[in-house]
């Protein structure tokens, strides 16, 4: 960034061009998101203050953000924020950045459950930032949600998010690998919800560097065929689901056939369907226990 007097607009134009030349995806959006972050404002503020001069300390902070973005770090880890279900979530490299397609998972759970049910227990496996559990808790005022994660840092972040969205009294965070810490055969959950790791070893190598080099691998890696966690979840979920409870699980775009096979093989489910995301890709399994 050359030494000169910068305004908001000039800086956005320069950075957009710089990002473009360096193949940073969505260059204009990235420059805006990062500048808004540095100024502790929203993006609308930028549009309304194009002529605002930039101070030296602001420029230094913005320069540091630009450098991180150029090295492939996602905007969300630089700003520490991602929106999901129209709510702001704190994120860090300890958790997967919530994806828009995961909202389809939340929709599937809400469609299955009865909002008026006063006795709703839900289990969220691998909660990460807590986005799924918190979105559900906000929509289902009577729900109690047990949310597990193996990572203590993720649980801390989920706790912070649950508190800021005022649902921390109904979300019980448990450090556990999948079902490990739960009493077996309790069969009390009306829904088991999860966005498990489902990326195969081969696909891991093909991921954009924003994901591969920055997001937590334990939240992505599904083993040689991508189905390691999924296989376990389909097998074990019936031991904690109530009768006619649902397993609602996100999956990879090409996994519908394998996932259907696993559900049928288990013989513990009375029926199931698979929902597509908004890109038309198979994304969410809803399987009803017998
Ligand atoms: N959808 C994620 C991706 O973009 C994968 C998330 C997962 O493995 N649960 O790669």
XYZ file of C-alpha atoms and ligand atoms in Angstrom:
300
model
C 0.000 0.000 0.000
C 1.731 3.205 -1.154
C 2.243 6.096 1.292
C -0.406 8.693 0.528
C -3.541 10.129 2.051
C -6.205 7.471 1.956
C -9.950 7.702 2.157
C -12.333 4.787 2.631
C -13.230 4.695 -1.067
C -9.676 5.004 -2.342
C -8.548 2.274 0.005
C -11.364 -0.073 -1.033
C -10.573 0.469 -4.694
C -6.871 -0.125 -4.177
C -7.418 -3.264 -2.090
C -10.019 -4.728 -4.450
C -7.583 -4.374 -7.300
C -4.725 -5.797 -5.237
C -6.821 -8.807 -4.168
C -7.935 -9.345 -7.749
C -4.363 -9.373 -9.040
C -3.477 -11.882 -6.329
C -6.444 -14.187 -7.016
C -8.212 -13.626 -3.729
C -11.830 -14.749 -4.254
C -14.563 -12.080 -4.012
C -12.057 -9.230 -3.877
C -14.465 -6.335 -3.310
C -16.439 -8.117 -0.606
C -13.273 -9.171 1.171
C -11.843 -5.665 1.172
C -15.100 -4.283 2.542
C -15.539 -6.931 5.233
C -12.000 -6.422 6.474
C -12.138 -2.626 6.408
C -15.463 -2.605 8.249
C -13.858 -4.911 10.828
C -10.853 -2.605 11.307
C -13.154 0.398 11.770
C -15.482 -1.614 14.055
C -18.399 -0.641 11.835
C -20.684 -2.461 9.405
C -20.351 -2.417 5.637
C -23.126 0.138 5.233
C -20.969 2.600 7.154
C -18.349 2.329 4.422
C -20.842 3.296 1.702
C -21.976 6.266 3.718
C -18.450 7.423 4.515
C -16.481 7.047 1.293
C -14.650 10.334 1.882
C -13.639 9.559 5.444
C -9.864 9.895 5.792
C -7.994 6.927 7.234
C -5.736 7.315 10.247
C -2.268 5.818 10.450
C -3.201 3.228 13.079
C -6.236 2.153 11.057
C -4.091 1.743 7.967
C -1.595 -0.361 9.880
C -4.362 -2.618 11.208
C -5.919 -2.946 7.745
C -2.550 -3.734 6.190
C -2.159 -6.618 8.671
C -5.593 -7.978 7.689
C -4.772 -7.745 3.982
C -1.593 -9.714 4.548
C -3.448 -12.488 6.384
C -6.101 -12.688 3.673
C -3.416 -12.874 1.003
C -1.903 -15.836 2.792
C -5.242 -17.620 2.404
C -6.746 -17.077 5.840
C -10.565 -16.849 5.572
C -12.146 -13.480 6.350
C -14.111 -15.095 9.146
C -11.003 -16.047 11.117
C -9.592 -12.551 10.648
C -12.769 -10.841 11.801
C -13.711 -13.612 14.270
C -17.291 -13.553 13.001
C -19.684 -15.479 10.751
C -23.415 -15.107 10.337
C -25.578 -18.241 10.509
C -29.360 -18.401 10.687
C -29.237 -14.570 10.607
C -27.354 -14.547 13.909
C -23.755 -13.439 14.448
C -21.416 -16.188 15.711
C -17.914 -15.854 17.094
C -15.550 -18.177 15.265
C -11.872 -19.069 15.578
C -9.569 -21.586 13.888
C -10.679 -24.051 16.603
C -14.038 -24.418 14.873
C -15.381 -24.930 11.377
C -16.851 -21.765 9.897
C -20.630 -22.327 9.747
C -21.717 -22.833 6.112
C -24.938 -21.562 4.543
C -25.863 -25.098 3.393
C -25.940 -26.222 7.032
C -29.046 -24.066 7.442
C -30.830 -26.803 5.472
C -29.972 -29.147 8.339
C -31.551 -26.756 10.846
C -34.638 -26.470 8.625
C -34.939 -30.271 8.440
C -34.847 -30.584 12.237
C -37.429 -27.819 12.689
C -39.717 -29.425 10.162
C -39.513 -32.763 11.951
C -39.997 -31.544 15.522
C -43.202 -30.203 16.973
C -42.556 -26.644 18.106
C -45.316 -26.887 20.684
C -43.802 -29.998 22.287
C -42.844 -29.010 25.825
C -40.532 -31.966 26.301
C -37.865 -31.803 23.632
C -34.426 -33.260 24.094
C -31.973 -32.828 21.242
C -28.405 -34.056 20.869
C -25.943 -32.129 18.675
C -22.743 -34.053 17.915
C -19.597 -32.041 17.162
C -21.118 -28.663 17.882
C -18.075 -26.504 17.011
C -19.125 -22.856 17.317
C -22.528 -24.055 18.541
C -24.255 -22.613 15.469
C -26.686 -25.513 14.916
C -27.571 -25.995 18.591
C -28.037 -22.273 19.146
C -30.186 -21.774 16.033
C -32.388 -24.672 17.219
C -32.593 -23.362 20.774
C -33.681 -19.971 19.470
C -36.434 -21.534 17.350
C -37.602 -24.074 19.942
C -38.135 -22.278 23.250
C -38.812 -25.495 25.175
C -35.918 -27.520 23.793
C -33.033 -28.767 25.906
C -29.965 -29.447 23.840
C -26.940 -31.530 24.737
C -24.068 -30.423 22.492
C -20.824 -32.365 22.390
C -17.390 -31.620 21.040
C -13.986 -33.139 21.476
C -12.285 -29.751 21.524
C -12.303 -27.749 24.757
C -11.592 -24.562 22.805
C -14.653 -25.218 20.637
C -16.804 -25.774 23.729
C -15.614 -22.459 25.195
C -16.559 -20.681 22.005
C -19.942 -22.443 21.827
C -20.566 -21.378 25.421
C -19.763 -17.764 24.579
C -22.098 -17.880 21.562
C -24.872 -19.555 23.548
C -24.576 -16.853 26.193
C -24.637 -13.985 23.735
C -27.748 -15.452 22.109
C -29.332 -16.035 25.524
C -29.839 -19.762 25.218
C -27.008 -20.933 27.476
C -29.450 -22.165 30.139
C -30.854 -24.740 27.703
C -27.643 -25.856 26.007
C -25.524 -28.366 27.908
C -22.021 -28.567 26.557
C -20.206 -31.845 27.037
C -16.653 -32.745 26.116
C -17.000 -36.017 24.247
C -16.040 -37.881 21.133
C -19.400 -38.425 19.490
C -21.664 -40.467 21.800
C -18.881 -41.531 24.187
C -19.929 -39.523 27.256
C -23.644 -40.293 26.991
C -25.357 -42.959 29.011
C -26.106 -45.760 26.522
C -29.698 -46.845 26.055
C -31.109 -43.632 27.514
C -33.171 -43.295 24.318
C -34.469 -39.906 25.255
C -33.498 -37.732 22.322
C -36.214 -36.794 19.844
C -33.521 -35.695 17.448
C -29.838 -36.340 16.969
C -28.387 -33.539 14.866
C -24.914 -33.437 13.419
C -22.639 -31.961 10.812
C -19.930 -34.611 11.044
C -16.568 -34.650 9.296
C -17.250 -36.189 5.871
C -14.454 -35.173 3.513
C -12.537 -38.161 2.098
C -8.739 -38.334 2.116
C -8.634 -37.729 -1.645
C -11.008 -34.742 -1.406
C -8.950 -33.247 1.432
C -6.098 -32.755 -1.039
C -8.389 -30.904 -3.445
C -9.880 -28.455 -0.937
C -9.249 -24.737 -1.429
C -6.343 -23.596 0.753
C -8.729 -21.386 2.751
C -10.261 -24.597 4.086
C -7.344 -27.043 3.947
C -4.736 -24.827 5.563
C -6.916 -23.041 8.107
C -9.999 -24.960 9.218
C -9.703 -27.715 11.858
C -9.032 -31.018 10.137
C -10.808 -33.067 12.787
C -14.026 -31.293 11.749
C -13.485 -32.212 8.086
C -11.714 -35.551 7.768
C -14.000 -38.514 7.234
C -11.272 -41.070 6.543
C -10.440 -42.879 3.290
C -14.022 -42.866 1.933
C -15.284 -39.865 3.927
C -17.810 -42.051 5.732
C -15.970 -43.027 8.934
C -17.897 -40.729 11.276
C -21.138 -41.073 9.311
C -20.995 -44.872 9.551
C -20.518 -44.680 13.328
C -23.325 -42.160 13.781
C -25.866 -44.133 11.731
C -25.003 -47.245 13.755
C -25.080 -45.690 17.229
C -27.760 -42.958 17.003
C -30.631 -45.477 17.465
C -29.297 -46.296 20.953
C -29.955 -42.735 22.140
C -32.985 -41.781 19.995
C -36.510 -42.083 21.363
C -38.999 -44.174 19.422
C -39.786 -42.378 16.132
C -36.999 -39.898 16.861
C -34.943 -38.598 13.947
C -31.309 -38.649 13.017
C -30.712 -35.434 11.044
C -27.251 -35.429 9.551
C -25.360 -33.368 7.009
C -23.401 -35.248 4.347
C -21.137 -34.647 1.381
C -22.658 -33.931 -2.016
C -21.804 -37.351 -3.478
C -22.636 -39.474 -0.450
C -26.411 -39.965 -0.702
C -26.184 -43.462 -2.135
C -23.687 -44.750 0.434
C -25.571 -43.080 3.269
C -28.881 -44.614 2.120
C -27.189 -48.011 2.010
C -25.923 -47.622 5.566
C -29.364 -46.610 6.851
C -31.045 -49.605 5.195
C -28.340 -51.959 6.386
C -28.762 -50.913 10.019
C -32.450 -52.004 10.068
C -33.030 -49.636 12.991
C -34.857 -46.986 10.965
C -38.442 -47.175 9.729
C -37.937 -44.671 6.907
C -35.666 -41.910 5.690
C -35.279 -39.205 3.091
C -32.501 -36.997 1.807
C -32.846 -33.259 1.337
C -31.005 -31.103 -1.113
C -29.255 -27.842 -0.309
C -29.920 -24.632 -2.249
C -27.342 -25.586 -4.842
C -29.416 -28.697 -5.593
C -26.891 -31.071 -3.992
C -27.874 -33.945 -1.704
C -27.005 -32.603 1.734
C -29.086 -33.809 4.661
C -30.278 -37.208 5.832
C -33.442 -37.437 7.927
C -33.834 -41.009 9.197
C -36.652 -41.979 11.556
C -35.981 -44.618 14.126
C -38.357 -47.572 14.369
N -18.937 -28.585 3.828
C -17.601 -28.575 4.345
C -16.634 -28.178 3.243
O -16.828 -27.140 2.687
C -17.262 -29.887 4.984
C -17.887 -29.928 6.318
C -17.812 -31.236 6.958
O -16.947 -32.096 6.729
N -18.717 -31.427 7.843
O -15.667 -28.795 2.926
